[in-house]
Amino acid sequence: MAKPRHSRFDCAPGCSVEAAISLIDGKWKCVILFHLLEGTMRFNELRRRVPAVTQRTLTNQLRELEMDGLIVRKVYAEVPPKVEYSLSELGHSMVPVLNALKEWGDLNIGRFGKAPASAITA
Amino acid sequence: MAKPRHSRFDCAPGCSVEAAISLIDGKWKCVILFHLLEGTMRFNELRRRVPAVTQRTLTNQLRELEMDGLIVRKVYAEVPPKVEYSLSELGHSMVPVLNALKEWGDLNIGRFGKAPASAITA
DNA sequence: GCCTATAGTATCAAGAAGGATACCGTCATG
DNA sequence: CATGACGGTATCCTTCTTGATACTATAGGC
């Protein structure tokens, strides 16, 4: 584990963008973040909300998110395992980004969702 | 070629985010987009601005960006090949996203750039 | 005793992304 | 003539990411 993914921030300008992207680029990261916006959630709760992701992948994504400090993982030493995930302060600071992304997506999803391209010809 | 990357938009909500992300997730996409914000640019001009990327990769990223309708590729049938890249209308519509990303990155790059984590303990 | 839920881990395997390098044809320059 | 710039393409290779599947431990319900 402990993949050093965020190590080369050499591309001077626009680099911070790359850095930001690198934190949410995983196919599911942003989706997870979005669901977490609604509040603290347990592992299987997340699984149910994002059925398309496998357990292993979800675990991995959560771990990465945690390593990046975007979410907080709270383990309860109870008998049936209980783990809660929630957004960290840093995670919350990303809300505007998520929203910008969502707004853009909502506006434009029709384009590439239906037409492969050229829908912009307007 | 023609990789159908944007085909499963099944994750109901937050999905538009995923869609948006999918367009700029390539390691260099956002960087390219950023440079293109400054105006039309030729291939080697981009290369010089992003030296860390190889020719092949840059070509690929540009192709994908083009396929996604974010940029416009204009080929001049001149003797020394001349190709200009510029943001499309759709590409411009992404500016707020790029800016949100950049702002967040600028604010937080210090955290994970230096401290692996825990910088948020404050 | 058996099944289920919980939150994972382990193992195997496949595919995609990205990098390195070499090569293409043409033209202008030295 | 040799070299370099232009905008790529082709090939090979390695790494990362993701997926599928099976397995763990314990407790509660039937």
mmCIF file with all atom_site columns, C-alpha atoms (C1' of nucleotides) in Angstrom, chain D:
data_model
loop_
_atom_site.group_PDB
_atom_site.id
_atom_site.type_symbol
_atom_site.label_atom_id
_atom_site.label_alt_id
_atom_site.label_comp_id
_atom_site.label_asym_id
_atom_site.label_entity_id
_atom_site.label_seq_id
_atom_site.pdbx_PDB_ins_code
_atom_site.Cartn_x
_atom_site.Cartn_y
_atom_site.Cartn_z
_atom_site.occupancy
_atom_site.B_iso_or_equiv
_atom_site.pdbx_formal_charge
_atom_site.auth_seq_id
_atom_site.auth_comp_id
_atom_site.auth_asym_id
_atom_site.auth_atom_id
_atom_site.pdbx_PDB_model_num
ATOM 1  C "C1'" . DC D 1 1  ? 24.808  16.956  -48.572 1.00 0.00 ? 1  DC D "C1'" 1
ATOM 2  C "C1'" . DA D 1 2  ? 23.642  16.767  -43.623 1.00 0.00 ? 2  DA D "C1'" 1
ATOM 3  C "C1'" . DT D 1 3  ? 20.768  18.606  -40.122 1.00 0.00 ? 3  DT D "C1'" 1
ATOM 4  C "C1'" . DG D 1 4  ? 16.871  20.304  -37.859 1.00 0.00 ? 4  DG D "C1'" 1
ATOM 5  C "C1'" . DA D 1 5  ? 11.923  21.617  -37.339 1.00 0.00 ? 5  DA D "C1'" 1
ATOM 6  C "C1'" . DC D 1 6  ? 7.233   20.163  -38.052 1.00 0.00 ? 6  DC D "C1'" 1
ATOM 7  C "C1'" . DG D 1 7  ? 3.446   16.914  -36.441 1.00 0.00 ? 7  DG D "C1'" 1
ATOM 8  C "C1'" . DG D 1 8  ? 2.878   13.217  -35.870 1.00 0.00 ? 8  DG D "C1'" 1
ATOM 9  C "C1'" . DT D 1 9  ? 2.846   7.348   -36.036 1.00 0.00 ? 9  DT D "C1'" 1
ATOM 10 C "C1'" . DA D 1 10 ? 4.481   2.679   -34.705 1.00 0.00 ? 10 DA D "C1'" 1
ATOM 11 C "C1'" . DT D 1 11 ? 6.255   -0.445  -31.537 1.00 0.00 ? 11 DT D "C1'" 1
ATOM 12 C "C1'" . DC D 1 12 ? 7.481   -2.157  -27.229 1.00 0.00 ? 12 DC D "C1'" 1
ATOM 13 C "C1'" . DC D 1 13 ? 7.262   -2.175  -22.398 1.00 0.00 ? 13 DC D "C1'" 1
ATOM 14 C "C1'" . DT D 1 14 ? 6.028   -1.289  -17.542 1.00 0.00 ? 14 DT D "C1'" 1
ATOM 15 C "C1'" . DT D 1 15 ? 3.005   0.221   -14.184 1.00 0.00 ? 15 DT D "C1'" 1
ATOM 16 C "C1'" . DC D 1 16 ? -1.403  1.228   -12.192 1.00 0.00 ? 16 DC D "C1'" 1
ATOM 17 C "C1'" . DT D 1 17 ? -6.066  0.414   -11.730 1.00 0.00 ? 17 DT D "C1'" 1
ATOM 18 C "C1'" . DT D 1 18 ? -9.932  -2.318  -11.642 1.00 0.00 ? 18 DT D "C1'" 1
ATOM 19 C "C1'" . DG D 1 19 ? -12.605 -6.451  -11.524 1.00 0.00 ? 19 DG D "C1'" 1
ATOM 20 C "C1'" . DA D 1 20 ? -14.019 -11.231 -10.031 1.00 0.00 ? 20 DA D "C1'" 1
ATOM 21 C "C1'" . DT D 1 21 ? -13.986 -14.437 -6.681  1.00 0.00 ? 21 DT D "C1'" 1
ATOM 22 C "C1'" . DA D 1 22 ? -13.279 -16.535 -2.419  1.00 0.00 ? 22 DA D "C1'" 1
ATOM 23 C "C1'" . DC D 1 23 ? -12.256 -16.174 2.353   1.00 0.00 ? 23 DC D "C1'" 1
ATOM 24 C "C1'" . DT D 1 24 ? -11.931 -14.329 7.334   1.00 0.00 ? 24 DT D "C1'" 1
ATOM 25 C "C1'" . DA D 1 25 ? -14.191 -13.514 12.232  1.00 0.00 ? 25 DA D "C1'" 1
ATOM 26 C "C1'" . DT D 1 26 ? -18.028 -12.797 15.176  1.00 0.00 ? 26 DT D "C1'" 1
ATOM 27 C "C1'" . DA D 1 27 ? -22.778 -12.237 16.541  1.00 0.00 ? 27 DA D "C1'" 1
ATOM 28 C "C1'" . DG D 1 28 ? -27.725 -12.520 15.982  1.00 0.00 ? 28 DG D "C1'" 1
ATOM 29 C "C1'" . DG D 1 29 ? -31.867 -14.712 14.103  1.00 0.00 ? 29 DG D "C1'" 1
ATOM 30 C "C1'" . DC D 1 30 ? -34.279 -18.964 12.607  1.00 0.00 ? 30 DC D "C1'" 1
#
